[in-house]
Amino acid sequence: MLRPRIIPALLLNNGGLVKTKNFIKPKYVGDPINAVRIFNEKEVDELVFLDISKRRFIDGPNYKLIEDIAGEAFMPFAYGGGISNIKQIKNIFKIGVEKIILNSSVIENPKLISEASEIAGSSSVVVSIDIKRSWRGNLRVYKNSGTKKTKIKLEEYIKNIEKLGAGELLINAIHCDGLMKGYDLNLIKEISSLTSIPLIAIGGAGNLIHLKEAIKAGASGVAAGSFFVFHGTHQAILITYPSFDELEQLINYD
């Protein structure tokens, strides 16, 4: 059996590396280039970068920072944030990014998924969906980094994303983000039952058991931020990654 993908997901804000809780109050945790160098040493298979800077809606992607990351990273990485048109997508692929992550832009313009897939193939196009579970247990899709609730019907939206040619889904549970108390396993089960697209779960990982639970619930891979950035009960900043032996144990998750 292939080892599931365990992916560090790093948030960018005005050029720095940050972490959030429930998508708010970004806390500076270091320099993204330094983080890439550490993950190079740890021989991480894949990285995700999501730019949450407010100015990305005005200025678009920070190409200089993306290029710096591409020049430093030994591993493939995906980038999302401020992508709103096909010209930007072409520029990002030219820089050397292996996958692009689309979110709010495809809520407004779903055809951007198929346009991107035609350029680089569906395997290089990831659609991210930010979801929050209400106190009643209802699931709602949000846009603009979780600041605006939409009226999207989740099942129809996912079916359309698959039809348009997305190669992967990144499901971000806003209500679990940064809490390190575990993934929303019911959410993973529900989404994975709706589509055949590989599902990457993010939001809530605090230990290896959480990763196992998410994979068993139906995730093709798991992404995390705080789990790879914070250490100990006082959450000291220490960028790390599980050992090869620890990751091999994830295969035996019965």
Coordinates of N, CA and C in Angstrom, one line a residue:
M1 N 0.8 -1.2 0.0 CA 0.0 0.0 0.0 C 0.9 1.2 0.0
L2 N 0.5 2.2 -0.8 CA 1.2 3.5 -0.8 C 1.0 4.3 0.5
R3 N 2.1 4.9 0.9 CA 1.9 5.8 2.1 C 1.0 7.0 1.8
P4 N 0.1 7.3 2.6 CA -0.8 8.5 2.3 C 0.1 9.7 2.3
R5 N -0.4 10.7 1.6 CA 0.4 12.0 1.6 C 0.1 12.8 2.8
I6 N 1.2 13.2 3.4 CA 1.1 14.0 4.7 C 1.8 15.4 4.3
I7 N 1.0 16.4 4.2 CA 1.4 17.7 3.5 C 1.4 18.8 4.5
P8 N 2.6 19.5 4.7 CA 2.5 20.7 5.4 C 1.9 21.8 4.6
A9 N 0.9 22.5 5.2 CA 0.2 23.6 4.5 C 0.6 24.9 5.2
L10 N 1.2 25.8 4.5 CA 1.8 27.0 5.1 C 1.0 28.2 4.6
L11 N 0.7 29.1 5.6 CA -0.1 30.3 5.3 C 0.9 31.5 5.1
L12 N 0.7 32.2 4.1 CA 1.5 33.4 3.8 C 0.7 34.7 4.1
N13 N 1.3 35.7 4.7 CA 0.6 36.9 5.0 C 1.6 38.1 4.9
N14 N 1.5 38.9 3.8 CA 2.4 40.0 3.6 C 3.9 39.5 3.6
G15 N 4.1 38.3 3.0 CA 5.5 37.8 2.9 C 6.0 37.0 4.0
G16 N 5.2 37.0 5.1 CA 5.6 36.2 6.3 C 4.8 34.9 6.4
L17 N 5.3 34.0 7.2 CA 4.6 32.7 7.5 C 3.8 32.9 8.8
V18 N 2.5 32.6 8.7 CA 1.6 32.8 9.8 C 0.8 31.6 10.1
K19 N 0.1 31.6 11.2 CA -0.9 30.5 11.5 C -2.1 31.2 12.1
T20 N -3.3 30.6 11.8 CA -4.5 31.2 12.3 C -5.3 30.2 13.2
K21 N -6.3 30.7 13.8 CA -7.3 29.8 14.5 C -8.7 30.2 14.0
N22 N -9.4 29.3 13.4 CA -10.7 29.5 12.9 C -10.6 30.7 11.8
F23 N -9.5 30.7 11.1 CA -9.3 31.6 10.0 C -9.1 33.1 10.4
I24 N -8.9 33.4 11.7 CA -8.7 34.7 12.2 C -7.5 34.9 13.0
K25 N -7.1 36.2 13.2 CA -5.9 36.5 14.0 C -4.7 35.8 13.6
P26 N -4.2 36.0 12.4 CA -2.9 35.4 12.0 C -1.7 35.7 12.9
K27 N -1.0 34.7 13.3 CA 0.1 34.9 14.2 C 1.4 34.6 13.4
Y28 N 2.3 35.5 13.4 CA 3.6 35.4 12.7 C 4.4 34.2 13.3
V29 N 4.9 33.3 12.5 CA 5.6 32.2 13.0 C 7.0 32.0 12.3
G30 N 7.3 32.9 11.3 CA 8.6 32.8 10.8 C 8.7 33.2 9.3
D31 N 9.8 32.9 8.7 CA 10.1 33.2 7.3 C 9.8 32.0 6.5
P32 N 9.0 32.1 5.4 CA 8.6 31.0 4.6 C 9.8 30.3 3.9
I33 N 10.8 31.1 3.5 CA 12.0 30.5 2.9 C 12.8 29.6 3.8
N34 N 12.9 30.1 5.1 CA 13.5 29.2 6.1 C 12.8 28.0 6.4
A35 N 11.4 28.1 6.4 CA 10.6 26.9 6.6 C 10.8 25.9 5.4
V36 N 10.9 26.4 4.2 CA 11.1 25.5 3.1 C 12.4 24.7 3.2
R37 N 13.5 25.4 3.7 CA 14.8 24.8 3.9 C 14.7 23.7 4.9
I38 N 14.0 23.9 6.0 CA 13.8 22.9 7.0 C 13.1 21.7 6.4
F39 N 12.0 21.9 5.7 CA 11.3 20.8 5.1 C 12.1 20.1 4.0
N40 N 13.0 20.8 3.4 CA 13.9 20.1 2.5 C 14.8 19.1 3.2
E41 N 15.3 19.5 4.4 CA 16.1 18.6 5.2 C 15.3 17.4 5.7
K42 N 14.0 17.7 6.0 CA 13.1 16.6 6.4 C 12.7 15.7 5.3
E43 N 13.0 16.0 4.1 CA 12.6 15.2 2.9 C 11.1 15.1 2.8
V44 N 10.4 16.2 2.9 CA 9.0 16.3 2.8 C 8.6 16.1 1.3
D45 N 7.6 15.3 1.1 CA 7.2 15.0 -0.3 C 6.5 16.1 -1.1
E46 N 5.8 17.0 -0.3 CA 5.0 18.0 -1.0 C 4.6 19.1 0.0
L47 N 4.4 20.3 -0.5 CA 4.1 21.4 0.3 C 2.9 22.1 -0.3
V48 N 2.1 22.8 0.5 CA 1.0 23.7 0.1 C 1.3 25.1 0.7
F49 N 1.2 26.1 -0.2 CA 1.2 27.5 0.2 C -0.1 28.2 -0.1
L50 N -0.6 28.8 0.9 CA -1.9 29.6 0.7 C -1.6 31.0 1.2
D51 N -1.8 32.0 0.3 CA -1.5 33.4 0.6 C -2.9 34.0 1.1
I52 N -2.9 34.4 2.3 CA -4.1 35.0 2.9 C -4.0 36.5 3.0
S53 N -3.0 37.1 2.4 CA -2.8 38.6 2.5 C -4.0 39.3 1.9
K54 N -4.5 40.3 2.6 CA -5.6 41.1 2.1 C -5.4 41.7 0.8
R55 N -4.1 42.1 0.5 CA -3.8 42.8 -0.8 C -3.8 41.9 -2.0
R56 N -3.9 40.6 -1.7 CA -3.9 39.6 -2.9 C -5.1 39.8 -3.7
F57 N -6.2 40.3 -3.1 CA -7.4 40.6 -3.9 C -7.3 41.7 -4.9
I58 N -6.3 42.6 -4.5 CA -6.1 43.8 -5.4 C -4.9 43.6 -6.3
D59 N -3.8 43.1 -5.7 CA -2.5 43.0 -6.4 C -2.4 41.6 -7.1
G60 N -3.1 40.6 -6.7 CA -3.0 39.3 -7.3 C -1.8 38.6 -6.6
P61 N -1.4 37.4 -7.1 CA -0.3 36.6 -6.5 C 1.0 37.4 -6.4
N62 N 1.7 37.1 -5.4 CA 3.1 37.7 -5.1 C 4.1 36.8 -5.9
Y63 N 4.3 37.2 -7.2 CA 5.1 36.3 -8.0 C 6.6 36.2 -7.5
K64 N 7.1 37.3 -7.0 CA 8.5 37.3 -6.5 C 8.6 36.3 -5.3
L65 N 7.7 36.3 -4.4 CA 7.7 35.3 -3.3 C 7.6 33.9 -3.8
I66 N 6.6 33.7 -4.7 CA 6.4 32.4 -5.3 C 7.7 31.9 -6.0
E67 N 8.3 32.8 -6.7 CA 9.6 32.4 -7.4 C 10.7 32.1 -6.5
D68 N 10.8 32.8 -5.4 CA 11.8 32.5 -4.3 C 11.5 31.2 -3.7
I69 N 10.3 30.8 -3.5 CA 9.9 29.5 -2.9 C 10.3 28.4 -3.9
A70 N 9.9 28.6 -5.2 CA 10.2 27.6 -6.2 C 11.7 27.4 -6.4
G71 N 12.5 28.5 -6.2 CA 14.0 28.3 -6.3 C 14.6 27.6 -5.2
E72 N 13.9 27.5 -4.0 CA 14.5 26.9 -2.8 C 13.9 25.5 -2.6
A73 N 12.7 25.2 -3.0 CA 12.0 24.0 -2.7 C 12.6 22.8 -3.5
F74 N 12.9 21.7 -2.8 CA 13.3 20.5 -3.5 C 12.2 19.6 -3.9
M75 N 11.0 19.9 -3.3 CA 9.8 19.1 -3.5 C 8.8 19.9 -4.3
P76 N 7.8 19.1 -4.9 CA 6.7 19.8 -5.6 C 5.9 20.6 -4.6
F77 N 5.3 21.7 -5.0 CA 4.4 22.4 -4.1 C 3.3 23.1 -4.9
A78 N 2.2 23.3 -4.2 CA 1.0 23.9 -4.7 C 0.8 25.3 -4.1
Y79 N 0.3 26.2 -4.9 CA 0.1 27.6 -4.5 C -1.3 28.0 -4.7
G80 N -1.9 28.7 -3.7 CA -3.2 29.3 -3.9 C -3.2 30.7 -3.2
G81 N -4.0 31.6 -3.8 CA -4.1 32.9 -3.2 C -4.1 34.0 -4.2
G82 N -5.2 34.7 -4.4 CA -5.2 35.9 -5.3 C -5.3 35.5 -6.8
I83 N -5.5 34.2 -7.1 CA -5.6 33.8 -8.5 C -7.0 34.0 -9.0
S84 N -7.2 34.8 -10.0 CA -8.5 35.1 -10.5 C -8.6 35.0 -12.0
N85 N -7.5 34.7 -12.7 CA -7.7 34.6 -14.2 C -6.6 33.7 -14.8
I86 N -6.8 33.4 -16.0 CA -5.9 32.4 -16.7 C -4.5 32.9 -16.9
K87 N -4.4 34.2 -17.1 CA -3.0 34.8 -17.2 C -2.2 34.6 -16.0
Q88 N -2.8 34.8 -14.8 CA -2.1 34.6 -13.6 C -1.7 33.1 -13.4
I89 N -2.6 32.2 -13.8 CA -2.3 30.8 -13.7 C -1.1 30.4 -14.6
K90 N -1.1 30.9 -15.8 CA 0.0 30.6 -16.7 C 1.3 31.1 -16.1
N91 N 1.3 32.3 -15.5 CA 2.5 32.9 -14.9 C 3.0 32.0 -13.8
I92 N 2.1 31.5 -13.0 CA 2.5 30.7 -11.8 C 3.1 29.4 -12.3
F93 N 2.5 28.8 -13.3 CA 3.1 27.5 -13.8 C 4.5 27.8 -14.4
K94 N 4.7 28.9 -15.0 CA 6.0 29.2 -15.6 C 7.0 29.4 -14.6
I95 N 6.7 29.9 -13.4 CA 7.6 30.1 -12.3 C 8.2 28.7 -11.9
G96 N 7.3 27.7 -12.0 CA 7.8 26.4 -11.5 C 6.9 25.7 -10.5
V97 N 5.7 26.3 -10.3 CA 4.8 25.7 -9.3 C 4.1 24.5 -10.0
E98 N 4.0 23.4 -9.3 CA 3.4 22.1 -9.9 C 1.9 22.1 -9.9
K99 N 1.3 22.8 -8.9 CA -0.2 22.8 -8.8 C -0.7 24.1 -8.4
I100 N -1.8 24.5 -8.9 CA -2.4 25.8 -8.5 C -3.7 25.4 -7.7
I101 N -4.0 26.2 -6.7 CA -5.2 26.0 -5.8 C -6.1 27.2 -6.1
L102 N -7.3 26.8 -6.5 CA -8.4 27.8 -6.8 C -9.5 27.7 -5.7
N103 N -10.0 28.9 -5.3 CA -11.0 28.9 -4.3 C -12.1 29.9 -4.6
S104 N -12.0 31.1 -4.1 CA -13.1 32.1 -4.3 C -13.3 32.4 -5.7
S105 N -12.3 32.4 -6.5 CA -12.4 32.8 -7.9 C -13.3 31.9 -8.7
V106 N -13.3 30.6 -8.4 CA -14.1 29.6 -9.1 C -15.6 29.6 -8.6
I107 N -15.8 30.2 -7.5 CA -17.2 30.4 -7.1 C -17.9 31.4 -8.0
E108 N -17.1 32.4 -8.4 CA -17.6 33.4 -9.3 C -17.5 33.0 -10.8
N109 N -16.5 32.2 -11.1 CA -16.2 31.8 -12.5 C -15.8 30.4 -12.5
P110 N -16.7 29.4 -12.4 CA -16.4 28.0 -12.4 C -15.6 27.5 -13.6
K111 N -15.7 28.2 -14.8 CA -15.1 27.8 -16.0 C -13.5 27.9 -15.9
L112 N -13.1 28.7 -14.9 CA -11.6 28.8 -14.7 C -11.0 27.4 -14.4
I113 N -11.8 26.5 -13.8 CA -11.3 25.2 -13.5 C -10.9 24.5 -14.9
S114 N -11.9 24.5 -15.8 CA -11.6 23.8 -17.1 C -10.5 24.5 -17.9
E115 N -10.5 25.8 -17.8 CA -9.4 26.5 -18.5 C -8.1 26.2 -18.0
A116 N -7.9 26.1 -16.7 CA -6.7 25.7 -16.1 C -6.3 24.3 -16.4
S117 N -7.3 23.4 -16.4 CA -7.0 22.0 -16.7 C -6.6 21.8 -18.1
E118 N -7.1 22.6 -19.0 CA -6.6 22.5 -20.4 C -5.2 22.9 -20.6
I119 N -4.7 23.8 -19.7 CA -3.3 24.3 -19.8 C -2.3 23.2 -19.2
A120 N -2.6 22.7 -18.0 CA -1.7 21.9 -17.3 C -2.1 20.5 -17.0
G121 N -3.4 20.2 -17.3 CA -3.9 18.9 -16.9 C -4.6 18.9 -15.6
S122 N -5.6 18.1 -15.5 CA -6.4 18.2 -14.3 C -5.7 17.9 -13.0
S123 N -4.6 17.0 -13.1 CA -3.8 16.7 -11.9 C -3.1 17.9 -11.3
S124 N -3.0 19.0 -12.0 CA -2.3 20.2 -11.5 C -3.3 21.2 -11.0
V125 N -4.6 20.9 -11.0 CA -5.6 21.9 -10.6 C -6.3 21.4 -9.4
V126 N -6.2 22.1 -8.3 CA -6.8 21.8 -7.0 C -7.8 22.8 -6.7
V127 N -9.0 22.4 -6.3 CA -10.0 23.3 -5.9 C -10.2 23.2 -4.4
S128 N -10.0 24.3 -3.7 CA -10.1 24.4 -2.2 C -11.5 24.9 -1.9
I129 N -12.1 24.3 -0.9 CA -13.4 24.7 -0.4 C -13.3 24.9 1.1
D130 N -13.7 26.1 1.5 CA -13.7 26.5 3.0 C -15.1 26.3 3.5
I131 N -15.1 25.4 4.5 CA -16.4 25.0 5.0 C -16.5 25.2 6.5
K132 N -17.6 25.7 7.0 CA -17.8 25.9 8.4 C -19.1 25.2 8.8
R133 N -19.0 24.5 10.0 CA -20.2 23.8 10.5 C -20.9 24.7 11.5
S134 N -22.1 24.9 11.4 CA -22.9 25.8 12.3 C -23.1 25.0 13.6
W135 N -23.6 25.8 14.6 CA -23.9 25.2 15.9 C -25.0 24.1 15.8
R136 N -25.8 24.2 14.7 CA -26.8 23.2 14.4 C -26.3 22.0 13.6
G137 N -25.1 22.1 13.2 CA -24.5 21.0 12.5 C -24.5 21.1 11.0
N138 N -25.1 22.2 10.5 CA -25.2 22.5 9.1 C -23.9 22.9 8.5
L139 N -23.6 22.5 7.3 CA -22.4 22.9 6.6 C -22.6 24.0 5.6
R140 N -21.8 25.0 5.7 CA -21.9 26.2 4.9 C -20.5 26.5 4.2
V141 N -20.6 26.8 2.9 CA -19.4 27.2 2.1 C -19.1 28.7 2.3
Y142 N -17.9 29.0 2.5 CA -17.5 30.4 2.7 C -16.5 30.8 1.6
K143 N -16.3 32.1 1.3 CA -15.3 32.5 0.4 C -14.6 33.7 1.0
N144 N -13.6 34.2 0.2 CA -12.7 35.3 0.7 C -12.1 35.0 2.1
S145 N -11.4 33.9 2.2 CA -10.7 33.4 3.4 C -11.7 33.3 4.6
G146 N -12.9 32.8 4.3 CA -13.8 32.5 5.4 C -14.6 33.7 5.9
T147 N -14.5 34.8 5.2 CA -15.2 36.0 5.7 C -16.6 36.2 5.1
K148 N -16.9 35.5 4.1 CA -18.2 35.7 3.5 C -18.9 34.3 3.3
K149 N -20.1 34.2 3.9 CA -20.9 33.0 3.7 C -21.6 33.0 2.4
T150 N -21.6 31.9 1.7 CA -22.3 31.8 0.4 C -23.6 31.0 0.6
K151 N -24.4 30.9 -0.5 CA -25.6 30.1 -0.5 C -25.4 28.8 -1.3
I152 N -24.1 28.4 -1.5 CA -23.8 27.3 -2.4 C -24.4 26.0 -1.7
K153 N -24.9 25.2 -2.6 CA -25.4 23.8 -2.2 C -24.2 22.9 -2.4
L154 N -23.6 22.4 -1.3 CA -22.3 21.7 -1.3 C -22.3 20.6 -2.3
E155 N -23.3 19.7 -2.3 CA -23.3 18.5 -3.2 C -23.2 18.9 -4.6
E156 N -24.1 19.8 -5.0 CA -24.1 20.3 -6.4 C -22.8 20.9 -6.8
Y157 N -22.2 21.7 -5.9 CA -20.9 22.4 -6.2 C -19.8 21.4 -6.4
I158 N -19.7 20.4 -5.6 CA -18.7 19.4 -5.7 C -18.8 18.6 -7.0
K159 N -20.1 18.2 -7.4 CA -20.3 17.5 -8.6 C -19.9 18.4 -9.8
N160 N -20.1 19.7 -9.8 CA -19.8 20.6 -10.8 C -18.2 20.7 -10.9
I161 N -17.6 20.8 -9.8 CA -16.1 20.9 -9.8 C -15.5 19.7 -10.4
E162 N -16.0 18.5 -10.1 CA -15.5 17.3 -10.7 C -15.8 17.3 -12.2
K163 N -17.0 17.7 -12.7 CA -17.3 17.8 -14.1 C -16.4 18.7 -14.9
L164 N -16.0 19.8 -14.3 CA -15.2 20.8 -14.9 C -13.8 20.4 -15.0
G165 N -13.3 19.4 -14.3 CA -12.0 18.9 -14.6 C -11.0 19.1 -13.4
A166 N -11.4 19.4 -12.2 CA -10.5 19.5 -11.1 C -9.9 18.2 -10.8
G167 N -8.6 18.2 -10.5 CA -8.0 16.9 -10.2 C -7.9 16.6 -8.7
E168 N -8.3 17.5 -7.8 CA -8.1 17.3 -6.4 C -9.0 18.3 -5.7
L169 N -9.5 17.9 -4.5 CA -10.2 18.8 -3.6 C -9.4 19.0 -2.3
L170 N -9.3 20.2 -1.9 CA -8.7 20.6 -0.6 C -9.9 21.1 0.3
I171 N -10.2 20.3 1.3 CA -11.4 20.6 2.1 C -10.9 21.2 3.4
N172 N -11.2 22.5 3.6 CA -10.7 23.2 4.8 C -11.8 23.5 5.8
A173 N -11.7 22.9 7.0 CA -12.8 23.0 8.0 C -12.4 24.2 8.8
I174 N -13.1 25.3 8.6 CA -12.9 26.6 9.3 C -13.0 26.4 10.8
H175 N -14.0 25.7 11.2 CA -14.3 25.5 12.6 C -13.3 24.6 13.4
C176 N -12.4 24.0 12.6 CA -11.4 23.2 13.2 C -10.0 23.8 13.1
D177 N -9.9 24.8 12.3 CA -8.6 25.4 11.9 C -7.8 25.9 13.1
G178 N -6.6 25.3 13.2 CA -5.6 25.8 14.3 C -5.9 25.3 15.7
L179 N -7.0 24.5 15.9 CA -7.4 24.1 17.2 C -6.6 22.8 17.7
M180 N -6.1 22.1 16.7 CA -5.3 20.9 17.0 C -6.0 19.8 17.8
K181 N -7.4 19.8 17.6 CA -8.2 18.8 18.4 C -8.7 17.7 17.5
G182 N -8.3 17.7 16.2 CA -8.7 16.6 15.3 C -9.5 17.2 14.2
Y183 N -9.5 16.4 13.1 CA -10.3 16.8 11.9 C -11.8 16.6 12.1
D184 N -12.6 17.2 11.3 CA -14.0 17.0 11.3 C -14.2 15.7 10.4
L185 N -14.3 14.6 11.1 CA -14.3 13.3 10.4 C -15.6 13.1 9.6
N186 N -16.7 13.5 10.2 CA -18.0 13.4 9.5 C -18.0 14.2 8.2
L187 N -17.3 15.4 8.2 CA -17.2 16.2 7.0 C -16.4 15.4 5.9
I188 N -15.3 14.8 6.3 CA -14.5 14.0 5.4 C -15.3 12.9 4.8
K189 N -16.0 12.2 5.6 CA -16.8 11.0 5.2 C -17.9 11.5 4.2
E190 N -18.5 12.6 4.5 CA -19.6 13.1 3.6 C -19.0 13.6 2.3
I191 N -17.9 14.3 2.3 CA -17.4 14.8 1.0 C -16.8 13.7 0.2
S192 N -16.1 12.8 0.8 CA -15.5 11.6 0.0 C -16.6 10.7 -0.6
S193 N -17.8 10.7 0.0 CA -18.9 9.9 -0.6 C -19.5 10.6 -1.8
L194 N -19.2 11.9 -2.0 CA -19.8 12.7 -3.1 C -19.0 12.7 -4.4
T195 N -17.8 12.3 -4.3 CA -16.9 12.5 -5.4 C -15.8 11.4 -5.5
S196 N -15.3 11.2 -6.7 CA -14.2 10.3 -6.9 C -12.8 11.0 -6.9
I197 N -12.9 12.4 -6.9 CA -11.7 13.2 -6.9 C -10.9 12.9 -5.6
P198 N -9.6 12.8 -5.6 CA -8.8 12.7 -4.4 C -9.1 13.9 -3.5
L199 N -9.3 13.6 -2.2 CA -9.7 14.5 -1.2 C -8.5 14.7 -0.2
I200 N -8.1 16.0 -0.1 CA -7.1 16.3 0.9 C -7.8 17.1 2.0
A201 N -7.7 16.6 3.3 CA -8.4 17.2 4.4 C -7.4 18.1 5.1
I202 N -7.9 19.3 5.6 CA -7.1 20.2 6.4 C -7.9 20.9 7.4
G203 N -7.3 21.1 8.6 CA -8.0 21.8 9.6 C -8.2 20.9 10.9
G204 N -7.3 21.1 11.9 CA -7.5 20.4 13.1 C -6.5 19.4 13.6
A205 N -5.5 19.1 12.8 CA -4.5 18.0 13.1 C -3.7 18.5 14.3
G206 N -3.5 17.6 15.3 CA -2.7 17.9 16.5 C -1.7 16.8 16.8
N207 N -1.9 15.6 16.2 CA -1.0 14.5 16.4 C -1.2 13.5 15.3
L208 N -0.4 12.4 15.4 CA -0.4 11.4 14.3 C -1.8 10.6 14.3
I209 N -2.4 10.5 15.5 CA -3.6 9.8 15.5 C -4.7 10.5 14.7
H210 N -4.7 11.8 14.8 CA -5.6 12.6 14.0 C -5.4 12.4 12.5
L211 N -4.2 12.3 12.1 CA -3.9 12.0 10.7 C -4.5 10.7 10.3
K212 N -4.2 9.7 11.1 CA -4.8 8.3 10.8 C -6.3 8.3 10.7
E213 N -6.9 9.0 11.6 CA -8.4 9.1 11.6 C -8.9 9.7 10.4
A214 N -8.3 10.8 9.9 CA -8.7 11.4 8.7 C -8.6 10.5 7.5
I215 N -7.5 9.8 7.4 CA -7.3 8.9 6.3 C -8.3 7.8 6.3
K216 N -8.5 7.2 7.5 CA -9.5 6.2 7.6 C -10.9 6.6 7.3
A217 N -11.2 7.9 7.5 CA -12.5 8.5 7.2 C -12.7 8.7 5.7
G218 N -11.7 8.6 4.9 CA -11.8 8.8 3.5 C -10.9 9.7 2.8
A219 N -10.1 10.4 3.5 CA -9.2 11.4 2.9 C -8.0 10.6 2.1
S220 N -7.7 11.1 0.9 CA -6.6 10.5 0.2 C -5.3 11.0 0.7
G221 N -5.3 12.2 1.3 CA -4.1 12.7 2.0 C -4.6 13.7 3.0
V222 N -3.6 14.1 3.9 CA -4.0 15.0 4.9 C -2.9 16.2 5.0
A223 N -3.4 17.4 5.2 CA -2.6 18.5 5.3 C -2.8 19.1 6.6
A224 N -1.7 19.8 7.1 CA -1.8 20.4 8.4 C -0.8 21.6 8.5
G225 N -1.1 22.5 9.4 CA -0.3 23.7 9.6 C 0.3 23.7 11.0
S226 N -0.5 23.9 12.0 CA -0.1 24.0 13.4 C 0.7 22.7 13.8
F227 N 0.3 21.6 13.4 CA 1.0 20.3 13.8 C 2.4 20.3 13.4
F228 N 2.8 21.0 12.3 CA 4.2 21.0 11.8 C 4.9 22.3 12.3
V229 N 4.2 23.2 13.0 CA 4.8 24.5 13.4 C 5.0 24.6 14.9
F230 N 4.0 24.2 15.6 CA 4.0 24.3 17.1 C 4.4 23.1 17.8
H231 N 5.1 23.2 18.9 CA 5.6 22.1 19.7 C 5.3 22.3 21.2
G232 N 4.8 21.2 21.8 CA 4.6 21.2 23.3 C 3.4 21.9 23.7
T233 N 3.1 21.8 25.0 CA 1.9 22.4 25.6 C 1.8 23.9 25.5
H234 N 3.0 24.5 25.5 CA 3.1 26.0 25.3 C 3.1 26.5 23.9
Q235 N 3.0 25.5 23.0 CA 3.0 25.8 21.5 C 4.2 26.7 21.1
A236 N 5.4 26.3 21.5 CA 6.6 26.9 21.1 C 6.8 26.7 19.6
I237 N 7.3 27.7 18.9 CA 7.4 27.5 17.4 C 8.6 26.7 17.1
L238 N 8.4 25.5 16.5 CA 9.4 24.6 16.1 C 9.0 23.8 14.9
I239 N 9.5 24.2 13.7 CA 9.0 23.6 12.5 C 9.6 22.2 12.4
T240 N 8.8 21.2 12.2 CA 9.2 19.8 12.2 C 8.3 19.0 11.3
Y241 N 8.7 17.7 11.3 CA 7.9 16.8 10.4 C 8.1 15.4 10.9
P242 N 7.1 14.5 10.9 CA 7.3 13.1 11.4 C 8.4 12.4 10.7
S243 N 9.0 11.4 11.5 CA 10.1 10.6 10.9 C 9.5 9.6 9.9
F244 N 10.4 9.0 9.1 CA 10.0 8.0 8.1 C 9.2 6.9 8.8
D245 N 9.7 6.4 9.9 CA 9.1 5.3 10.6 C 7.7 5.7 11.1
E246 N 7.5 6.9 11.6 CA 6.2 7.3 12.1 C 5.2 7.4 10.9
L247 N 5.7 7.8 9.8 CA 4.8 7.9 8.6 C 4.5 6.5 8.1
E248 N 5.4 5.6 8.1 CA 5.1 4.2 7.7 C 4.0 3.6 8.5
Q249 N 4.0 4.0 9.8 CA 2.9 3.4 10.7 C 1.5 3.8 10.2
L250 N 1.4 4.9 9.5 CA 0.1 5.4 9.1 C -0.5 4.4 8.1
I251 N 0.3 3.6 7.5 CA -0.3 2.6 6.5 C -1.1 1.6 7.3
N252 N -0.7 1.3 8.5 CA -1.4 0.3 9.3 C -2.4 1.0 10.2
Y253 N -3.5 1.5 9.6 CA -4.4 2.3 10.4 C -5.7 1.5 10.7
D254 N -5.8 0.2 10.6 CA -6.9 -0.6 11.0 C -7.1 -0.5 12.5

